[in-house]
PDB file of C-alpha atoms in Angstrom:
ATOM      1  CA  MET A   1       7.008   0.519 -97.008  1.00 59.00           C
ATOM      2  CA  ILE A   2       5.631   0.505 -93.589  1.00 58.00           C
ATOM      3  CA  TYR A   3       7.670  -1.214 -91.030  1.00 69.00           C
ATOM      4  CA  SER A   4       6.194  -3.652 -88.636  1.00 67.00           C
ATOM      5  CA  SER A   5       6.341  -2.721 -84.452  1.00 77.00           C
ATOM      6  CA  SER A   6       8.557  -4.261 -82.631  1.00 78.00           C
ATOM      7  CA  THR A   7       5.751  -5.486 -80.400  1.00 72.00           C
ATOM      8  CA  THR A   8       4.013  -7.161 -83.049  1.00 73.00           C
ATOM      9  CA  ALA A   9       7.281  -8.790 -85.193  1.00 73.00           C
ATOM     10  CA  VAL A  10      10.919  -9.492 -83.956  1.00 71.00           C
ATOM     11  CA  PRO A  11      13.160  -6.912 -86.095  1.00 69.00           C
ATOM     12  CA  SER A  12      16.804  -8.388 -87.409  1.00 76.00           C
ATOM     13  CA  VAL A  13      19.486  -7.425 -85.576  1.00 79.00           C
ATOM     14  CA  GLY A  14      22.893  -6.423 -87.156  1.00 81.00           C
ATOM     15  CA  CYS A  15      26.440  -5.354 -85.350  1.00 91.00           C
ATOM     16  CA  VAL A  16      25.950  -1.773 -87.023  1.00 94.00           C
ATOM     17  CA  PRO A  17      22.765  -0.124 -86.159  1.00 96.00           C
ATOM     18  CA  ARG A  18      20.301   0.005 -88.945  1.00 96.00           C
ATOM     19  CA  HIS A  19      18.875   3.074 -87.390  1.00 97.00           C
ATOM     20  CA  LEU A  20      20.661   5.859 -85.076  1.00 98.00           C
ATOM     21  CA  ALA A  21      18.355   8.343 -82.829  1.00 98.00           C
ATOM     22  CA  ILE A  22      19.985  11.183 -81.300  1.00 98.00           C
ATOM     23  CA  ILE A  23      19.162  13.986 -78.814  1.00 98.00           C
ATOM     24  CA  MET A  24      22.131  16.419 -79.915  1.00 97.00           C
ATOM     25  CA  ASP A  25      22.008  18.342 -76.473  1.00 96.00           C
ATOM     26  CA  GLY A  26      24.666  20.466 -74.429  1.00 96.00           C
ATOM     27  CA  ASN A  27      24.786  23.002 -77.097  1.00 94.00           C
ATOM     28  CA  GLY A  28      24.486  26.066 -74.530  1.00 93.00           C
ATOM     29  CA  ARG A  29      26.241  24.392 -71.897  1.00 96.00           C
ATOM     30  CA  TRP A  30      29.091  23.701 -74.076  1.00 96.00           C
ATOM     31  CA  ALA A  31      29.431  27.684 -75.196  1.00 96.00           C
ATOM     32  CA  THR A  32      28.579  28.935 -71.360  1.00 96.00           C
ATOM     33  CA  LYS A  33      31.581  26.808 -69.702  1.00 96.00           C
ATOM     34  CA  ARG A  34      33.862  28.532 -72.509  1.00 96.00           C
ATOM     35  CA  PHE A  35      32.460  31.823 -71.804  1.00 96.00           C
ATOM     36  CA  LEU A  36      31.097  32.304 -74.989  1.00 95.00           C
ATOM     37  CA  PRO A  37      27.516  32.831 -75.932  1.00 91.00           C
ATOM     38  CA  ARG A  38      25.167  29.980 -76.565  1.00 90.00           C
ATOM     39  CA  VAL A  39      24.728  30.789 -80.282  1.00 88.00           C
ATOM     40  CA  ALA A  40      28.550  29.382 -80.396  1.00 93.00           C
ATOM     41  CA  GLY A  41      27.342  26.067 -78.923  1.00 94.00           C
ATOM     42  CA  HIS A  42      24.977  25.852 -81.681  1.00 92.00           C
ATOM     43  CA  VAL A  43      26.705  26.727 -84.711  1.00 92.00           C
ATOM     44  CA  LYS A  44      29.694  24.315 -83.275  1.00 95.00           C
ATOM     45  CA  GLY A  45      27.087  21.788 -82.327  1.00 95.00           C
ATOM     46  CA  ALA A  46      26.279  22.325 -86.697  1.00 93.00           C
ATOM     47  CA  ASP A  47      29.679  20.927 -87.251  1.00 93.00           C
ATOM     48  CA  ALA A  48      29.091  17.843 -85.635  1.00 96.00           C
ATOM     49  CA  VAL A  49      26.128  17.052 -87.278  1.00 95.00           C
ATOM     50  CA  ARG A  50      28.041  17.133 -90.246  1.00 94.00           C
ATOM     51  CA  ASN A  51      30.838  14.562 -88.499  1.00 96.00           C
ATOM     52  CA  VAL A  52      28.457  12.295 -87.413  1.00 97.00           C
ATOM     53  CA  VAL A  53      26.676  12.010 -90.983  1.00 97.00           C
ATOM     54  CA  GLU A  54      29.829  11.322 -92.411  1.00 97.00           C
ATOM     55  CA  ALA A  55      30.556   8.171 -90.023  1.00 98.00           C
ATOM     56  CA  CYS A  56      27.055   7.257 -90.582  1.00 98.00           C
ATOM     57  CA  LEU A  57      28.136   6.377 -93.958  1.00 97.00           C
ATOM     58  CA  ASP A  58      31.175   4.997 -93.477  1.00 97.00           C
ATOM     59  CA  ARG A  59      30.029   2.459 -91.150  1.00 97.00           C
ATOM     60  CA  GLY A  60      26.562   1.671 -92.988  1.00 97.00           C
ATOM     61  CA  VAL A  61      24.242   3.324 -90.193  1.00 98.00           C
ATOM     62  CA  GLU A  62      21.059   3.514 -93.050  1.00 97.00           C
ATOM     63  CA  TYR A  63      18.724   5.498 -90.818  1.00 98.00           C
ATOM     64  CA  LEU A  64      20.173   8.824 -88.897  1.00 98.00           C
ATOM     65  CA  THR A  65      17.514  10.643 -87.176  1.00 98.00           C
ATOM     66  CA  LEU A  66      18.336  13.579 -84.743  1.00 97.00           C
ATOM     67  CA  PHE A  67      16.310  15.928 -82.926  1.00 96.00           C
ATOM     68  CA  ALA A  68      17.232  19.418 -83.637  1.00 92.00           C
ATOM     69  CA  PHE A  69      14.038  21.339 -81.936  1.00 89.00           C
ATOM     70  CA  SER A  70      11.569  20.136 -79.826  1.00 91.00           C
ATOM     71  CA  SER A  71       7.749  21.243 -79.425  1.00 90.00           C
ATOM     72  CA  GLU A  72       8.557  22.344 -76.072  1.00 90.00           C
ATOM     73  CA  ASN A  73      11.738  24.215 -77.317  1.00 90.00           C
ATOM     74  CA  TRP A  74       9.442  27.390 -77.909  1.00 88.00           C
ATOM     75  CA  ARG A  75      10.101  28.162 -74.605  1.00 89.00           C
ATOM     76  CA  ARG A  76      13.335  29.428 -74.553  1.00 87.00           C
ATOM     77  CA  PRO A  77      14.143  32.770 -74.967  1.00 86.00           C
ATOM     78  CA  GLU A  78      12.953  34.863 -78.038  1.00 87.00           C
ATOM     79  CA  GLU A  79      16.552  35.434 -79.042  1.00 86.00           C
ATOM     80  CA  GLU A  80      17.870  31.954 -79.224  1.00 87.00           C
ATOM     81  CA  VAL A  81      14.856  30.309 -81.005  1.00 88.00           C
ATOM     82  CA  SER A  82      15.260  33.027 -83.543  1.00 88.00           C
ATOM     83  CA  MET A  83      18.877  32.082 -83.852  1.00 86.00           C
ATOM     84  CA  LEU A  84      18.222  28.587 -84.042  1.00 88.00           C
ATOM     85  CA  MET A  85      15.689  29.449 -87.084  1.00 90.00           C
ATOM     86  CA  ARG A  86      18.377  31.283 -89.355  1.00 87.00           C
ATOM     87  CA  LEU A  87      20.542  28.336 -88.157  1.00 88.00           C
ATOM     88  CA  PHE A  88      18.152  25.809 -89.810  1.00 89.00           C
ATOM     89  CA  VAL A  89      17.634  28.383 -93.154  1.00 90.00           C
ATOM     90  CA  THR A  90      21.549  28.377 -93.186  1.00 88.00           C
ATOM     91  CA  MET A  91      22.329  24.409 -92.952  1.00 88.00           C
ATOM     92  CA  LEU A  92      19.227  23.667 -95.716  1.00 90.00           C
ATOM     93  CA  GLU A  93      20.809  26.141 -98.039  1.00 88.00           C
ATOM     94  CA  ARG A  94      24.479  25.132 -97.948  1.00 89.00           C
ATOM     95  CA  GLU A  95      24.234  20.887 -97.164  1.00 91.00           C
ATOM     96  CA  VAL A  96      21.066  20.075 -99.260  1.00 94.00           C
ATOM     97  CA  VAL A  97      23.706  20.079-102.338  1.00 93.00           C
ATOM     98  CA  ARG A  98      26.308  18.179-100.436  1.00 94.00           C
ATOM     99  CA  MET A  99      23.767  15.346 -99.152  1.00 96.00           C
ATOM    100  CA  HIS A 100      22.410  15.387-102.600  1.00 97.00           C
ATOM    101  CA  ALA A 101      26.131  14.726-104.026  1.00 96.00           C
ATOM    102  CA  ASN A 102      26.353  11.683-101.283  1.00 97.00           C
ATOM    103  CA  ASP A 103      23.271   9.740-101.989  1.00 98.00           C
ATOM    104  CA  ILE A 104      21.483  10.995 -99.000  1.00 98.00           C
ATOM    105  CA  ARG A 105      17.725  11.664 -98.240  1.00 98.00           C
ATOM    106  CA  LEU A 106      16.494  14.539 -96.210  1.00 97.00           C
ATOM    107  CA  LYS A 107      13.412  14.252 -94.009  1.00 97.00           C
ATOM    108  CA  VAL A 108      11.808  16.643 -91.795  1.00 96.00           C
ATOM    109  CA  VAL A 109       9.105  15.623 -89.810  1.00 97.00           C
ATOM    110  CA  GLY A 110       7.532  17.481 -87.095  1.00 96.00           C
ATOM    111  CA  ASP A 111       4.656  20.650 -87.222  1.00 95.00           C
ATOM    112  CA  MET A 112       5.776  22.856 -90.232  1.00 93.00           C
ATOM    113  CA  SER A 113       3.396  25.245 -89.866  1.00 92.00           C
ATOM    114  CA  ARG A 114       4.635  27.285 -86.814  1.00 91.00           C
ATOM    115  CA  PHE A 115       7.467  27.632 -89.374  1.00 92.00           C
ATOM    116  CA  ASN A 116       7.641  31.018 -91.837  1.00 91.00           C
ATOM    117  CA  THR A 117       7.704  30.697 -95.662  1.00 93.00           C
ATOM    118  CA  GLN A 118      10.908  30.890 -96.546  1.00 92.00           C
ATOM    119  CA  LEU A 119      11.592  27.470 -94.174  1.00 93.00           C
ATOM    120  CA  GLN A 120       8.734  25.525 -94.890  1.00 94.00           C
ATOM    121  CA  ASP A 121      10.182  26.384 -98.360  1.00 94.00           C
ATOM    122  CA  LEU A 122      13.738  25.079 -98.082  1.00 94.00           C
ATOM    123  CA  VAL A 123      12.389  21.879 -96.251  1.00 95.00           C
ATOM    124  CA  ALA A 124      10.162  20.711 -99.195  1.00 96.00           C
ATOM    125  CA  ASN A 125      12.738  21.747-101.597  1.00 96.00           C
ATOM    126  CA  ALA A 126      15.498  19.752-100.377  1.00 96.00           C
ATOM    127  CA  GLU A 127      12.840  16.774 -99.372  1.00 97.00           C
ATOM    128  CA  ARG A 128      11.992  16.864-103.099  1.00 97.00           C
ATOM    129  CA  LYS A 129      15.919  17.195-104.624  1.00 97.00           C
ATOM    130  CA  THR A 130      16.828  14.133-102.543  1.00 97.00           C
ATOM    131  CA  ALA A 131      13.639  12.030-102.309  1.00 97.00           C
ATOM    132  CA  GLY A 132      15.467   9.382-104.645  1.00 97.00           C
ATOM    133  CA  ASN A 133      18.604   8.895-102.567  1.00 98.00           C
ATOM    134  CA  THR A 134      19.282   5.580-100.925  1.00 97.00           C
ATOM    135  CA  ARG A 135      22.645   5.629 -98.918  1.00 97.00           C
ATOM    136  CA  LEU A 136      21.699   6.804 -95.888  1.00 98.00           C
ATOM    137  CA  THR A 137      18.255   8.548 -94.560  1.00 98.00           C
ATOM    138  CA  VAL A 138      18.989  11.571 -92.369  1.00 97.00           C
ATOM    139  CA  THR A 139      15.673  13.209 -90.755  1.00 97.00           C
ATOM    140  CA  ILE A 140      15.542  16.026 -89.011  1.00 96.00           C
ATOM    141  CA  CYS A 141      13.153  16.441 -85.852  1.00 95.00           C
ATOM    142  CA  ALA A 142      12.108  20.230 -85.974  1.00 94.00           C
ATOM    143  CA  ASN A 143       9.178  21.435 -83.721  1.00 95.00           C
ATOM    144  CA  TYR A 144       8.793  17.685 -83.126  1.00 95.00           C
ATOM    145  CA  GLY A 145       7.096  15.997 -79.994  1.00 96.00           C
ATOM    146  CA  GLY A 146       6.813  12.293 -79.726  1.00 97.00           C
ATOM    147  CA  ARG A 147       2.599  12.968 -78.388  1.00 97.00           C
ATOM    148  CA  TRP A 148       2.223  15.031 -80.750  1.00 97.00           C
ATOM    149  CA  ASP A 149       3.116  12.182 -83.773  1.00 98.00           C
ATOM    150  CA  ILE A 150       1.101  10.013 -81.977  1.00 97.00           C
ATOM    151  CA  MET A 151      -2.395  12.558 -81.714  1.00 97.00           C
ATOM    152  CA  GLN A 152      -1.533  13.574 -85.292  1.00 97.00           C
ATOM    153  CA  ALA A 153      -1.253   9.753 -86.751  1.00 96.00           C
ATOM    154  CA  VAL A 154      -4.490   9.136 -84.489  1.00 94.00           C
ATOM    155  CA  ASN A 155      -6.298  12.237 -86.181  1.00 94.00           C
ATOM    156  CA  LYS A 156      -5.363  11.153 -89.481  1.00 94.00           C
ATOM    157  CA  MET A 157      -6.507   7.522 -88.965  1.00 92.00           C
ATOM    158  CA  THR A 158      -9.807   8.081 -87.822  1.00 90.00           C
ATOM    159  CA  ALA A 159     -10.189  11.130 -90.261  1.00 89.00           C
ATOM    160  CA  GLU A 160      -9.757   8.957 -93.175  1.00 86.00           C
ATOM    161  CA  ALA A 161     -12.102   6.262 -91.906  1.00 80.00           C
ATOM    162  CA  ALA A 162     -14.849   9.032 -91.726  1.00 81.00           C
ATOM    163  CA  VAL A 163     -14.161  10.560 -95.198  1.00 81.00           C
ATOM    164  CA  SER A 164     -13.620   6.798 -96.567  1.00 75.00           C
ATOM    165  CA  GLY A 165     -17.700   6.330 -95.058  1.00 68.00           C
ATOM    166  CA  LEU A 166     -16.859   3.107 -94.189  1.00 62.00           C
ATOM    167  CA  PRO A 167     -17.524   2.326 -90.704  1.00 66.00           C
ATOM    168  CA  GLN A 168     -15.261   3.977 -87.982  1.00 67.00           C
ATOM    169  CA  GLU A 169     -13.700   0.951 -85.436  1.00 67.00           C
ATOM    170  CA  THR A 170     -13.902   1.716 -82.014  1.00 72.00           C
ATOM    171  CA  VAL A 171     -10.809  -0.103 -81.008  1.00 81.00           C
ATOM    172  CA  TYR A 172      -7.804   0.032 -83.754  1.00 85.00           C
ATOM    173  CA  THR A 173      -4.833  -1.833 -83.867  1.00 88.00           C
ATOM    174  CA  GLU A 174      -0.942  -0.915 -83.902  1.00 90.00           C
ATOM    175  CA  GLU A 175      -0.501  -2.254 -87.854  1.00 90.00           C
ATOM    176  CA  GLN A 176      -3.920   0.857 -88.204  1.00 90.00           C
ATOM    177  CA  LEU A 177      -2.166   3.246 -86.929  1.00 92.00           C
ATOM    178  CA  ALA A 178       1.663   2.706 -87.973  1.00 92.00           C
ATOM    179  CA  PRO A 179       1.433   4.020 -91.640  1.00 93.00           C
ATOM    180  CA  TYR A 180       0.114   7.605 -90.141  1.00 96.00           C
ATOM    181  CA  LEU A 181       3.216   7.964 -87.789  1.00 96.00           C
ATOM    182  CA  ALA A 182       5.535  10.513 -88.749  1.00 96.00           C
ATOM    183  CA  MET A 183       8.236   8.501 -89.603  1.00 96.00           C
ATOM    184  CA  ALA A 184       6.567   5.059 -90.694  1.00 95.00           C
ATOM    185  CA  TYR A 185       8.982   5.322 -94.085  1.00 96.00           C
ATOM    186  CA  ALA A 186      11.787   4.293 -91.579  1.00 96.00           C
ATOM    187  CA  PRO A 187      12.267   0.925 -89.136  1.00 95.00           C
ATOM    188  CA  GLU A 188      11.982   1.759 -85.191  1.00 96.00           C
ATOM    189  CA  PRO A 189      15.936   2.829 -83.891  1.00 97.00           C
ATOM    190  CA  ASP A 190      18.216   0.277 -82.826  1.00 97.00           C
ATOM    191  CA  LEU A 191      20.152   2.717 -80.716  1.00 98.00           C
ATOM    192  CA  PHE A 192      19.267   6.424 -78.789  1.00 98.00           C
ATOM    193  CA  ILE A 193      21.856   8.848 -78.069  1.00 98.00           C
ATOM    194  CA  ARG A 194      21.634  11.336 -75.690  1.00 98.00           C
ATOM    195  CA  THR A 195      24.805  13.752 -74.751  1.00 98.00           C
ATOM    196  CA  GLY A 196      25.096  16.568 -72.423  1.00 97.00           C
ATOM    197  CA  GLY A 197      24.692  14.318 -69.571  1.00 97.00           C
ATOM    198  CA  GLU A 198      20.565  14.205 -69.242  1.00 97.00           C
ATOM    199  CA  GLN A 199      19.273  10.615 -68.832  1.00 97.00           C
ATOM    200  CA  ARG A 200      15.813  11.303 -70.380  1.00 96.00           C
ATOM    201  CA  ILE A 201      13.691  10.694 -73.544  1.00 96.00           C
ATOM    202  CA  SER A 202      12.002  14.281 -73.375  1.00 96.00           C
ATOM    203  CA  ASN A 203       9.157  13.290 -75.763  1.00 96.00           C
ATOM    204  CA  PHE A 204      11.105  12.023 -78.329  1.00 97.00           C
ATOM    205  CA  LEU A 205       9.862   9.054 -80.900  1.00 97.00           C
ATOM    206  CA  LEU A 206       7.740   8.023 -78.194  1.00 97.00           C
ATOM    207  CA  TRP A 207       6.427   4.892 -80.030  1.00 96.00           C
ATOM    208  CA  GLN A 208       9.253   4.369 -82.099  1.00 96.00           C
ATOM    209  CA  LEU A 209      11.864   3.902 -78.794  1.00 97.00           C
ATOM    210  CA  ALA A 210      10.109   1.079 -77.304  1.00 94.00           C
ATOM    211  CA  TYR A 211      12.592  -1.635 -77.852  1.00 94.00           C
ATOM    212  CA  THR A 212      15.644   0.792 -78.672  1.00 97.00           C
ATOM    213  CA  GLU A 213      18.687   0.250 -76.868  1.00 97.00           C
ATOM    214  CA  LEU A 214      19.504   3.666 -74.845  1.00 98.00           C
ATOM    215  CA  PHE A 215      23.027   5.302 -74.177  1.00 98.00           C
ATOM    216  CA  PHE A 216      23.801   8.283 -72.510  1.00 98.00           C
ATOM    217  CA  THR A 217      26.708  10.199 -72.483  1.00 98.00           C
ATOM    218  CA  GLU A 218      28.233  13.377 -70.547  1.00 98.00           C
ATOM    219  CA  THR A 219      29.976  14.786 -73.771  1.00 98.00           C
ATOM    220  CA  PHE A 220      28.376  17.728 -74.496  1.00 98.00           C
ATOM    221  CA  TRP A 221      27.025  17.829 -78.367  1.00 97.00           C
ATOM    222  CA  PRO A 222      30.181  20.027 -80.098  1.00 97.00           C
ATOM    223  CA  ASP A 223      32.593  17.487 -79.129  1.00 98.00           C
ATOM    224  CA  PHE A 224      30.338  14.374 -80.157  1.00 98.00           C
ATOM    225  CA  ASN A 225      33.001  13.066 -82.184  1.00 97.00           C
ATOM    226  CA  VAL A 226      33.942   9.799 -84.523  1.00 97.00           C
ATOM    227  CA  GLU A 227      35.372   8.147 -81.486  1.00 98.00           C
ATOM    228  CA  CYS A 228      32.379   8.770 -79.228  1.00 98.00           C
ATOM    229  CA  LEU A 229      29.627   7.275 -81.798  1.00 98.00           C
ATOM    230  CA  ASP A 230      32.100   4.794 -81.961  1.00 98.00           C
ATOM    231  CA  ALA A 231      32.138   3.824 -78.066  1.00 98.00           C
ATOM    232  CA  ALA A 232      28.201   4.447 -78.116  1.00 98.00           C
ATOM    233  CA  ILE A 233      28.060   1.403 -81.453  1.00 98.00           C
ATOM    234  CA  ALA A 234      30.365  -0.754 -78.881  1.00 98.00           C
ATOM    235  CA  SER A 235      27.839  -0.222 -76.254  1.00 97.00           C
ATOM    236  CA  TYR A 236      25.532  -1.378 -78.511  1.00 96.00           C
ATOM    237  CA  GLN A 237      26.948  -4.697 -80.196  1.00 95.00           C
ATOM    238  CA  GLN A 238      27.612  -5.909 -75.989  1.00 93.00           C
ATOM    239  CA  ARG A 239      24.231  -5.262 -75.656  1.00 89.00           C
ATOM    240  CA  GLU A 240      21.428  -8.958 -76.019  1.00 77.00           C
ATOM    241  CA  ARG A 241      18.361  -7.483 -77.763  1.00 73.00           C
ATOM    242  CA  ARG A 242      16.010  -9.847 -76.792  1.00 69.00           C
ATOM    243  CA  PHE A 243      12.497  -8.321 -77.683  1.00 59.00           C
ATOM    244  CA  GLY A 244      10.730 -10.069 -74.782  1.00 64.00           C
ATOM    245  CA  ARG A 245      12.058 -13.687 -75.504  1.00 58.00           C
ATOM    246  CA  THR A 246      14.789 -15.407 -72.827  1.00 64.00           C
ATOM    247  CA  SER A 247      18.455 -15.619 -73.100  1.00 64.00           C
ATOM    248  CA  ALA A 248      18.042 -19.079 -73.482  1.00 64.00           C
ATOM    249  CA  GLN A 249      15.759 -19.140 -76.579  1.00 61.00           C
ATOM    250  CA  LEU A 250      18.439 -16.481 -78.133  1.00 60.00           C
ATOM    251  CA  THR A 251      20.874 -19.115 -77.544  1.00 62.00           C
ATOM    252  CA  GLU A 252      18.988 -21.836 -78.746  1.00 66.00           C
ATOM    253  CA  LYS A 253      17.896 -20.306 -82.113  1.00 67.00           C
ATOM    254  CA  LYS A 254      21.986 -19.685 -82.738  1.00 65.00           C
ATOM    255  CA  ASN A 255      22.376 -23.251 -82.332  1.00 57.00           C
TER     256      ASN A 255
END
């Protein structure tokens, strides 16, 4: 199923966000404040991921998207990048069985070409094993960037038009591009959370966040717990999601 864009059609809105997107920021700073190596923060952050996944299951969230490693994170120290790759492998090896048992589908989106063969195979096997699960879709964005996503979609769309032999258009629509986006299988996020105190999008889901509600918290990701998640959802529930309409129109619709 290809979901429509919030700029072309008004999506349905519920009390609980159907799709939750999170930038898990602050692992390194969490560790540094405790005089620990940065790796300790990333390991602790993995525990927070498990807790948030379980909380999303309990609250009826259907899609959870986590920004694990951006296309710009390769600029970090080589030792930290290497450790993150090892942690990713460990998480895949340990968690896929648990996810499958809980009817969770796992998707990984991003440019997989820079990852080693072992990691690529683990991702492919995990996606294949959980493909039929329907209770919650967890997407891990790895070597992902919002601009990369848009450009790869444009390139795929125009390449397919060329292969088909049909005349290539000079003007394309959102509807034509949408199926080629990396997350075409999911509705646009209802709520975006960024931990760690930074208040920016950082090249995450640039296309998909057009009408997403934003929530920023000072809490570092390793400390982000169920209570923090509920606070973010409570904030979301107080928002008036107009999608370009007026408050009066929403009131009229309710009446």
